[in-house]
Amino acid sequence: MDQDRSAPFRRFGEDYRWEGVSHLPYKEDATTPFKSVTRQVLFHEPDMGCELRYFEVSAGGYSTLERHEHAHAVLILRGRGEAMVGGEVRAVDTNDLVSIGPWAWHQFRASRGEPLGFLCMVNALRDKPQLPTADQMAELRAVPAVAAFLERTGEG
Amino acid sequence: MDQDRSAPFRRFGEDYRWEGVSHLPYKEDATTPFKSVTRQVLFHEPDMGCELRYFEVSAGGYSTLERHEHAHAVLILRGRGEAMVGGEVRAVDTNDLVSIGPWAWHQFRASRGEPLGFLCMVNALRDKPQLPTADQMAELRAVPAVAAFLERTGEG
C-alpha cells in the first residue's frame, strides 16, 4: 500500500521547514525539562525500520536530558552547539555525527549563540525515554565538565 | 554489546569526509551503470533497523538507475542536481527530501555543474537492486522528460 508514503519530492523551505512536514514546537512551562525545541518528522514510512526526524533548538535552548534503550544516530544539520553523551561533553558543528547508544544519558544544548538543528535517525518501534532521578542527576553533576555543560546557555 | 557501535562523537572533515568513516569510490569502467560515485556509511549500528549512508556524485556523474523492494529516504546534503523517481524528474537542491518507494526506478544525476551529495536512510536488511532490462529501459525513455534526463551530464 503506497497511500501512507510521502510524496517523492518535498522541497526545503525557509527557516529549515519542509514542504508537507508538520512543524511541532514543544509546549513548555516552568516545569518542562527542555527549552525552545521544535520537531519535524521528515520520514516515517510504513515499510522502513526507522524514522528520520529534524529537531531544532533555538540559541540558548536545550533538549531533554534523558535515556532509553533505543539508540539515536544524529547528524548536525544546522548551526552549532554542544552535546553530552554518557557523561562525555563535546562541542558539535554542522555535519558532525553523534551516536547515542542504549541507556546513554544525553542532551543537546544550543549554547554557542546559534540555533542547533540536527537530524535524528531512530527505530520506528522504541521504548519511552526515562528522565534522571535526583540521585542520577547528582551522579551526572559529579563530573565537572557535565556540571558546567548543564548550566550553559550561551547567554551572558 | 557495545563493541560494534560507533564512537559517540565523529567530526566532519574536509571535502565531506568524516572521522572514522571509510570513503569508498565505486570502481568503474566503460560497462558500469554509474559514474563518479562515492559512498560513506555514516551509521551502521547493531541495534538499529536502518543504516544512514552518504553518497556523493561528482559534477557530471550519476548513480545507477535501479529499483528494489526496499525504500530509500533521501536528504540532499551537498550541492544540487536532478533526480528521477518512478518516471518523475525533478531538480533537487540542498536539504530537499526524496522518498523512493518500493520498486520505483530511480537515479540521481549531478547534472547542474556541482557535486550532488545526499544522505540515504535504508533498512539494514534489504533485497538486491535490479537493473532495467532493454524493454524496461525503452519504457522509461518513452517519457520525454525521462529520456532527456538520462542524457544530461551538465557538461556542454
mmCIF file of C-alpha atoms in Angstrom:
data_model
loop_
_atom_site.group_PDB
_atom_site.id
_atom_site.type_symbol
_atom_site.label_atom_id
_atom_site.label_comp_id
_atom_site.label_asym_id
_atom_site.label_seq_id
_atom_site.Cartn_x
_atom_site.Cartn_y
_atom_site.Cartn_z
ATOM 1 C CA MET A 1 0.000 0.000 0.000
ATOM 2 C CA ASP A 2 1.511 3.290 -1.081
ATOM 3 C CA GLN A 3 -1.160 5.566 0.339
ATOM 4 C CA ASP A 4 0.765 6.313 3.540
ATOM 5 C CA ARG A 5 4.033 7.045 1.782
ATOM 6 C CA SER A 6 5.497 10.509 1.433
ATOM 7 C CA ALA A 7 5.338 12.232 -1.953
ATOM 8 C CA PRO A 8 8.531 11.507 -3.952
ATOM 9 C CA PHE A 9 9.759 15.103 -3.789
ATOM 10 C CA ARG A 10 9.397 17.553 -0.911
ATOM 11 C CA ARG A 11 11.210 20.883 -1.036
ATOM 12 C CA PHE A 12 13.255 22.518 1.665
ATOM 13 C CA GLY A 13 11.864 25.926 2.513
ATOM 14 C CA GLU A 14 12.608 28.981 4.592
ATOM 15 C CA ASP A 15 13.890 28.695 8.123
ATOM 16 C CA TYR A 16 14.531 24.951 7.983
ATOM 17 C CA ARG A 17 10.995 23.871 7.290
ATOM 18 C CA TRP A 18 9.971 21.368 4.649
ATOM 19 C CA GLU A 19 7.032 21.117 2.307
ATOM 20 C CA GLY A 20 4.411 18.671 3.625
ATOM 21 C CA VAL A 21 6.084 18.294 7.025
ATOM 22 C CA SER A 22 4.369 19.413 10.244
ATOM 23 C CA HIS A 23 6.362 21.762 12.450
ATOM 24 C CA LEU A 24 5.845 20.899 16.112
ATOM 25 C CA PRO A 25 7.030 23.303 18.793
ATOM 26 C CA TYR A 26 7.179 21.511 22.142
ATOM 27 C CA LYS A 27 4.828 23.218 24.567
ATOM 28 C CA GLU A 28 6.738 24.389 27.563
ATOM 29 C CA ASP A 29 6.280 25.876 31.006
ATOM 30 C CA ALA A 30 8.490 26.343 34.072
ATOM 31 C CA THR A 31 8.492 22.596 34.776
ATOM 32 C CA THR A 32 9.369 21.180 31.343
ATOM 33 C CA PRO A 33 12.833 19.613 31.071
ATOM 34 C CA PHE A 34 13.609 21.196 27.684
ATOM 35 C CA LYS A 35 13.708 24.719 26.250
ATOM 36 C CA SER A 36 12.966 26.083 22.763
ATOM 37 C CA VAL A 37 12.826 22.797 20.842
ATOM 38 C CA THR A 38 10.879 22.047 17.675
ATOM 39 C CA ARG A 39 10.442 18.727 15.891
ATOM 40 C CA GLN A 40 9.728 17.816 12.268
ATOM 41 C CA VAL A 41 9.298 14.199 11.180
ATOM 42 C CA LEU A 42 10.956 14.078 7.748
ATOM 43 C CA PHE A 43 10.492 10.373 7.022
ATOM 44 C CA HIS A 44 8.051 7.975 8.657
ATOM 45 C CA GLU A 45 7.464 5.328 6.003
ATOM 46 C CA PRO A 46 5.331 2.223 6.533
ATOM 47 C CA ASP A 47 7.997 -0.198 5.282
ATOM 48 C CA MET A 48 11.102 1.251 6.900
ATOM 49 C CA GLY A 49 12.525 0.158 10.242
ATOM 50 C CA CYS A 50 13.443 3.733 11.214
ATOM 51 C CA GLU A 51 12.233 7.314 11.154
ATOM 52 C CA LEU A 52 14.242 10.402 10.344
ATOM 53 C CA ARG A 53 13.367 13.482 12.373
ATOM 54 C CA TYR A 54 14.758 17.028 12.446
ATOM 55 C CA PHE A 55 14.995 18.753 15.804
ATOM 56 C CA GLU A 56 15.932 22.354 16.237
ATOM 57 C CA VAL A 57 16.952 24.059 19.445
ATOM 58 C CA SER A 58 16.926 27.882 19.380
ATOM 59 C CA ALA A 59 20.001 29.705 20.671
ATOM 60 C CA GLY A 60 20.076 29.310 24.448
ATOM 61 C CA GLY A 61 17.727 26.312 24.431
ATOM 62 C CA TYR A 62 18.290 22.643 25.173
ATOM 63 C CA SER A 63 16.729 19.229 24.613
ATOM 64 C CA THR A 64 15.523 16.983 27.430
ATOM 65 C CA LEU A 65 18.254 15.177 29.335
ATOM 66 C CA GLU A 66 17.097 11.572 29.058
ATOM 67 C CA ARG A 67 17.995 7.984 28.271
ATOM 68 C CA HIS A 68 16.294 4.920 26.813
ATOM 69 C CA GLU A 69 17.030 1.516 25.363
ATOM 70 C CA HIS A 70 16.753 2.622 21.728
ATOM 71 C CA ALA A 71 19.724 4.251 20.011
ATOM 72 C CA HIS A 72 19.930 7.603 18.222
ATOM 73 C CA ALA A 73 22.037 8.326 15.135
ATOM 74 C CA VAL A 74 22.472 12.094 14.838
ATOM 75 C CA LEU A 75 23.899 14.406 12.172
ATOM 76 C CA ILE A 76 24.113 18.125 12.948
ATOM 77 C CA LEU A 77 22.355 19.852 10.038
ATOM 78 C CA ARG A 78 22.329 23.485 11.151
ATOM 79 C CA GLY A 79 24.490 25.703 13.317
ATOM 80 C CA ARG A 80 26.446 24.505 16.282
ATOM 81 C CA GLY A 81 26.239 23.830 19.964
ATOM 82 C CA GLU A 82 27.244 21.196 22.479
ATOM 83 C CA ALA A 83 26.195 17.653 23.229
ATOM 84 C CA MET A 84 26.574 15.376 26.239
ATOM 85 C CA VAL A 85 26.524 11.620 25.658
ATOM 86 C CA GLY A 86 27.082 9.215 28.535
ATOM 87 C CA GLY A 87 28.986 11.764 30.609
ATOM 88 C CA GLU A 88 31.135 12.991 27.711
ATOM 89 C CA VAL A 89 30.694 16.643 26.629
ATOM 90 C CA ARG A 90 31.702 17.949 23.192
ATOM 91 C CA ALA A 91 31.246 20.997 21.046
ATOM 92 C CA VAL A 92 29.392 19.964 17.877
ATOM 93 C CA ASP A 93 29.363 21.705 14.498
ATOM 94 C CA THR A 94 27.439 21.356 11.255
ATOM 95 C CA ASN A 95 27.700 17.860 9.735
ATOM 96 C CA ASP A 96 29.318 16.271 12.811
ATOM 97 C CA LEU A 97 27.995 12.830 13.789
ATOM 98 C CA VAL A 98 26.754 11.837 17.245
ATOM 99 C CA SER A 99 25.978 8.209 18.173
ATOM 100 C CA ILE A 100 23.843 7.716 21.256
ATOM 101 C CA GLY A 101 23.910 4.103 22.373
ATOM 102 C CA PRO A 102 21.349 2.262 24.515
ATOM 103 C CA TRP A 103 20.861 3.767 28.000
ATOM 104 C CA ALA A 104 23.353 6.605 27.465
ATOM 105 C CA TRP A 105 22.214 9.840 29.128
ATOM 106 C CA HIS A 106 22.172 12.554 26.503
ATOM 107 C CA GLN A 107 21.333 16.197 25.938
ATOM 108 C CA PHE A 108 21.880 18.794 23.196
ATOM 109 C CA ARG A 109 22.391 22.466 24.073
ATOM 110 C CA ALA A 110 22.397 25.440 21.681
ATOM 111 C CA SER A 111 24.921 27.108 23.959
ATOM 112 C CA ARG A 112 27.110 28.747 21.323
ATOM 113 C CA GLY A 113 24.936 31.684 20.276
ATOM 114 C CA GLU A 114 23.330 29.922 17.285
ATOM 115 C CA PRO A 115 20.432 27.588 16.689
ATOM 116 C CA LEU A 116 21.366 23.906 16.767
ATOM 117 C CA GLY A 117 19.479 21.761 14.262
ATOM 118 C CA PHE A 118 20.040 18.040 13.907
ATOM 119 C CA LEU A 119 18.772 15.006 12.053
ATOM 120 C CA CYS A 120 17.988 12.041 14.279
ATOM 121 C CA MET A 121 17.521 8.520 12.936
ATOM 122 C CA VAL A 122 15.672 6.256 15.334
ATOM 123 C CA ASN A 123 13.926 2.874 15.242
ATOM 124 C CA ALA A 124 10.237 3.163 14.364
ATOM 125 C CA LEU A 125 9.409 0.915 17.355
ATOM 126 C CA ARG A 126 11.059 2.184 20.519
ATOM 127 C CA ASP A 127 10.779 2.411 24.283
ATOM 128 C CA LYS A 128 9.799 5.508 26.263
ATOM 129 C CA PRO A 129 12.569 7.830 27.490
ATOM 130 C CA GLN A 130 13.482 7.953 31.182
ATOM 131 C CA LEU A 131 14.276 11.191 32.998
ATOM 132 C CA PRO A 132 17.065 11.192 35.591
ATOM 133 C CA THR A 133 16.148 10.772 39.256
ATOM 134 C CA ALA A 134 17.655 13.215 41.772
ATOM 135 C CA ASP A 135 20.349 10.635 42.559
ATOM 136 C CA GLN A 136 21.187 10.090 38.881
ATOM 137 C CA MET A 137 21.326 13.857 38.377
ATOM 138 C CA ALA A 138 23.771 14.176 41.282
ATOM 139 C CA GLU A 139 25.889 11.424 39.731
ATOM 140 C CA LEU A 140 25.958 13.219 36.371
ATOM 141 C CA ARG A 141 26.828 16.541 38.033
ATOM 142 C CA ALA A 142 29.717 14.892 39.867
ATOM 143 C CA VAL A 143 31.625 15.087 36.564
ATOM 144 C CA PRO A 144 32.797 18.757 36.428
ATOM 145 C CA ALA A 145 32.519 19.004 32.611
ATOM 146 C CA VAL A 146 28.930 17.754 32.799
ATOM 147 C CA ALA A 147 28.047 20.110 35.668
ATOM 148 C CA ALA A 148 29.365 23.073 33.643
ATOM 149 C CA PHE A 149 27.582 21.867 30.479
ATOM 150 C CA LEU A 150 24.238 21.656 32.299
ATOM 151 C CA GLU A 151 24.491 25.333 33.291
ATOM 152 C CA ARG A 152 25.485 26.711 29.896
ATOM 153 C CA THR A 153 23.005 28.605 27.768
ATOM 154 C CA GLY A 154 25.452 30.698 25.778
ATOM 155 C CA GLU A 155 23.789 33.801 27.185
ATOM 156 C CA GLY A 156 25.841 36.215 29.272
ATOM 157 C CA MET B 1 27.445 -5.485 23.336
ATOM 158 C CA ASP B 2 28.762 -2.047 22.585
ATOM 159 C CA GLN B 3 31.930 -3.105 20.794
ATOM 160 C CA ASP B 4 30.434 -2.718 17.323
ATOM 161 C CA ARG B 5 28.949 0.689 17.997
ATOM 162 C CA SER B 6 30.332 3.921 16.578
ATOM 163 C CA ALA B 7 32.245 6.266 18.891
ATOM 164 C CA PRO B 8 29.848 8.851 20.397
ATOM 165 C CA PHE B 9 31.417 11.767 18.509
ATOM 166 C CA ARG B 10 32.808 11.770 14.971
ATOM 167 C CA ARG B 11 33.832 15.027 13.353
ATOM 168 C CA PHE B 12 33.010 16.251 9.880
ATOM 169 C CA GLY B 13 36.178 16.947 7.930
ATOM 170 C CA GLU B 14 37.365 18.392 4.656
ATOM 171 C CA ASP B 15 35.617 17.602 1.397
ATOM 172 C CA TYR B 16 32.623 15.876 3.003
ATOM 173 C CA ARG B 17 34.506 13.116 4.737
ATOM 174 C CA TRP B 18 34.002 12.057 8.326
ATOM 175 C CA GLU B 19 36.346 10.893 11.026
ATOM 176 C CA GLY B 20 36.299 7.098 11.391
ATOM 177 C CA VAL B 21 34.233 6.567 8.223
ATOM 178 C CA SER B 22 35.638 4.688 5.199
ATOM 179 C CA HIS B 23 35.427 6.511 1.884
ATOM 180 C CA LEU B 24 34.529 4.090 -0.911
ATOM 181 C CA PRO B 25 34.842 5.185 -4.509
ATOM 182 C CA TYR B 26 32.907 2.811 -6.752
ATOM 183 C CA LYS B 27 35.265 1.189 -9.194
ATOM 184 C CA GLU B 28 34.162 1.913 -12.708
ATOM 185 C CA ASP B 29 34.881 1.035 -16.299
ATOM 186 C CA ALA B 30 33.094 1.537 -19.617
ATOM 187 C CA THR B 31 30.410 -1.007 -18.676
ATOM 188 C CA THR B 32 29.448 0.192 -15.183
ATOM 189 C CA PRO B 33 25.976 1.734 -14.901
ATOM 190 C CA PHE B 34 27.138 4.644 -12.702
ATOM 191 C CA LYS B 35 29.716 7.424 -12.954
ATOM 192 C CA SER B 36 31.806 9.206 -10.307
ATOM 193 C CA VAL B 37 30.027 7.980 -7.174
ATOM 194 C CA THR B 38 31.463 7.553 -3.681
ATOM 195 C CA ARG B 39 29.827 6.032 -0.613
ATOM 196 C CA GLN B 40 30.375 6.539 3.107
ATOM 197 C CA VAL B 41 28.395 4.567 5.683
ATOM 198 C CA LEU B 42 27.776 7.080 8.482
ATOM 199 C CA PHE B 43 25.708 4.863 10.783
ATOM 200 C CA HIS B 44 25.504 1.081 10.797
ATOM 201 C CA GLU B 45 24.606 0.228 14.385
ATOM 202 C CA PRO B 46 23.876 -3.301 15.617
ATOM 203 C CA ASP B 47 20.575 -2.403 17.276
ATOM 204 C CA MET B 48 19.068 -0.105 14.658
ATOM 205 C CA GLY B 49 16.710 -1.203 11.900
ATOM 206 C CA CYS B 50 18.328 1.138 9.350
ATOM 207 C CA GLU B 51 21.630 2.471 8.105
ATOM 208 C CA LEU B 52 22.464 6.032 7.134
ATOM 209 C CA ARG B 53 24.823 6.412 4.188
ATOM 210 C CA TYR B 54 26.245 9.432 2.378
ATOM 211 C CA PHE B 55 26.638 9.195 -1.385
ATOM 212 C CA GLU B 56 28.357 11.780 -3.473
ATOM 213 C CA VAL B 57 28.209 12.132 -7.227
ATOM 214 C CA SER B 58 30.860 14.413 -8.784
ATOM 215 C CA ALA B 59 29.683 17.059 -11.263
ATOM 216 C CA GLY B 60 28.677 15.257 -14.464
ATOM 217 C CA GLY B 61 28.288 11.872 -12.744
ATOM 218 C CA TYR B 62 25.244 9.764 -11.937
ATOM 219 C CA SER B 63 24.127 6.913 -9.712
ATOM 220 C CA THR B 64 22.944 3.551 -11.027
ATOM 221 C CA LEU B 65 19.435 3.522 -12.469
ATOM 222 C CA GLU B 66 17.829 0.716 -10.476
ATOM 223 C CA ARG B 67 14.881 -0.479 -8.405
ATOM 224 C CA HIS B 68 14.278 -2.833 -5.493
ATOM 225 C CA GLU B 69 11.701 -3.741 -2.899
ATOM 226 C CA HIS B 70 13.318 -1.728 -0.102
ATOM 227 C CA ALA B 71 12.634 2.004 0.183
ATOM 228 C CA HIS B 72 15.109 4.897 0.316
ATOM 229 C CA ALA B 73 14.663 8.074 2.358
ATOM 230 C CA VAL B 74 16.986 10.740 0.942
ATOM 231 C CA LEU B 75 18.031 14.228 2.074
ATOM 232 C CA ILE B 76 20.278 16.258 -0.235
ATOM 233 C CA LEU B 77 23.232 17.323 1.931
ATOM 234 C CA ARG B 78 25.526 18.987 -0.592
ATOM 235 C CA GLY B 79 25.139 20.866 -3.857
ATOM 236 C CA ARG B 80 22.382 20.233 -6.325
ATOM 237 C CA GLY B 81 21.389 18.115 -9.273
ATOM 238 C CA GLU B 82 18.435 16.166 -10.548
ATOM 239 C CA ALA B 83 16.595 13.031 -9.537
ATOM 240 C CA MET B 84 14.235 10.659 -11.286
ATOM 241 C CA VAL B 85 11.812 8.628 -9.181
ATOM 242 C CA GLY B 86 9.252 6.358 -10.801
ATOM 243 C CA GLY B 87 9.284 8.287 -14.060
ATOM 244 C CA GLU B 88 9.115 11.739 -12.418
ATOM 245 C CA VAL B 89 12.112 14.050 -12.936
ATOM 246 C CA ARG B 90 12.914 16.974 -10.622
ATOM 247 C CA ALA B 91 15.727 19.403 -9.930
ATOM 248 C CA VAL B 92 16.900 18.865 -6.344
ATOM 249 C CA ASP B 93 18.731 21.301 -4.091
ATOM 250 C CA THR B 94 20.440 21.165 -0.715
ATOM 251 C CA ASN B 95 18.149 19.906 2.079
ATOM 252 C CA ASP B 96 15.360 18.761 -0.267
ATOM 253 C CA LEU B 97 13.760 15.395 0.565
ATOM 254 C CA VAL B 98 13.331 12.496 -1.856
ATOM 255 C CA SER B 99 11.230 9.404 -0.999
ATOM 256 C CA ILE B 100 11.836 6.346 -3.139
ATOM 257 C CA GLY B 101 9.138 3.763 -2.586
ATOM 258 C CA PRO B 102 9.299 0.008 -3.252
ATOM 259 C CA TRP B 103 10.034 -0.919 -6.871
ATOM 260 C CA ALA B 104 10.303 2.710 -8.083
ATOM 261 C CA TRP B 105 13.011 3.147 -10.719
ATOM 262 C CA HIS B 106 15.378 5.865 -9.534
ATOM 263 C CA GLN B 107 18.570 7.689 -10.424
ATOM 264 C CA PHE B 108 20.453 10.774 -9.205
ATOM 265 C CA ARG B 109 22.431 12.926 -11.621
ATOM 266 C CA ALA B 110 24.900 15.710 -10.777
ATOM 267 C CA SER B 111 23.826 17.471 -13.956
ATOM 268 C CA ARG B 112 23.868 21.065 -12.721
ATOM 269 C CA GLY B 113 27.606 21.781 -12.647
ATOM 270 C CA GLU B 114 28.099 20.887 -8.962
ATOM 271 C CA PRO B 115 28.660 17.776 -6.903
ATOM 272 C CA LEU B 116 25.473 16.195 -5.582
ATOM 273 C CA GLY B 117 25.797 14.690 -2.108
ATOM 274 C CA PHE B 118 22.931 13.023 -0.312
ATOM 275 C CA LEU B 119 22.089 11.135 2.853
ATOM 276 C CA CYS B 120 20.224 7.885 2.264
ATOM 277 C CA MET B 121 18.382 6.047 5.042
ATOM 278 C CA VAL B 122 17.720 2.414 4.209
ATOM 279 C CA ASN B 123 16.665 -0.755 6.047
ATOM 280 C CA ALA B 124 19.631 -2.720 7.369
ATOM 281 C CA LEU B 125 18.129 -5.893 5.838
ATOM 282 C CA ARG B 126 17.266 -5.365 2.201
ATOM 283 C CA ASP B 127 16.929 -7.014 -1.183
ATOM 284 C CA LYS B 128 19.359 -6.691 -4.083
ATOM 285 C CA PRO B 129 18.769 -3.929 -6.659
ATOM 286 C CA GLN B 130 17.531 -4.797 -10.158
ATOM 287 C CA LEU B 131 18.845 -3.102 -13.287
ATOM 288 C CA PRO B 132 16.398 -2.290 -16.104
ATOM 289 C CA THR B 133 16.083 -4.726 -18.987
ATOM 290 C CA ALA B 134 16.232 -3.322 -22.524
ATOM 291 C CA ASP B 135 12.411 -3.344 -22.614
ATOM 292 C CA GLN B 136 12.129 -1.554 -19.280
ATOM 293 C CA MET B 137 14.694 0.988 -20.458
ATOM 294 C CA ALA B 138 12.631 1.627 -23.610
ATOM 295 C CA GLU B 139 9.543 2.109 -21.463
ATOM 296 C CA LEU B 140 11.353 4.644 -19.257
ATOM 297 C CA ARG B 141 12.688 6.520 -22.285
ATOM 298 C CA ALA B 142 9.189 6.731 -23.744
ATOM 299 C CA VAL B 143 8.577 9.557 -21.251
ATOM 300 C CA PRO B 144 10.270 12.584 -22.886
ATOM 301 C CA ALA B 145 11.335 14.161 -19.573
ATOM 302 C CA VAL B 146 12.996 10.886 -18.560
ATOM 303 C CA ALA B 147 14.706 10.470 -21.935
ATOM 304 C CA ALA B 148 16.164 13.982 -21.640
ATOM 305 C CA PHE B 149 17.174 13.395 -18.015
ATOM 306 C CA LEU B 150 19.062 10.229 -18.925
ATOM 307 C CA GLU B 151 21.206 12.160 -21.393
ATOM 308 C CA ARG B 152 22.073 15.102 -19.160
ATOM 309 C CA THR B 153 25.506 15.427 -17.607
ATOM 310 C CA GLY B 154 25.575 19.190 -17.188
ATOM 311 C CA GLU B 155 28.585 19.290 -19.458
ATOM 312 C CA GLY B 156 28.412 21.260 -22.684
#
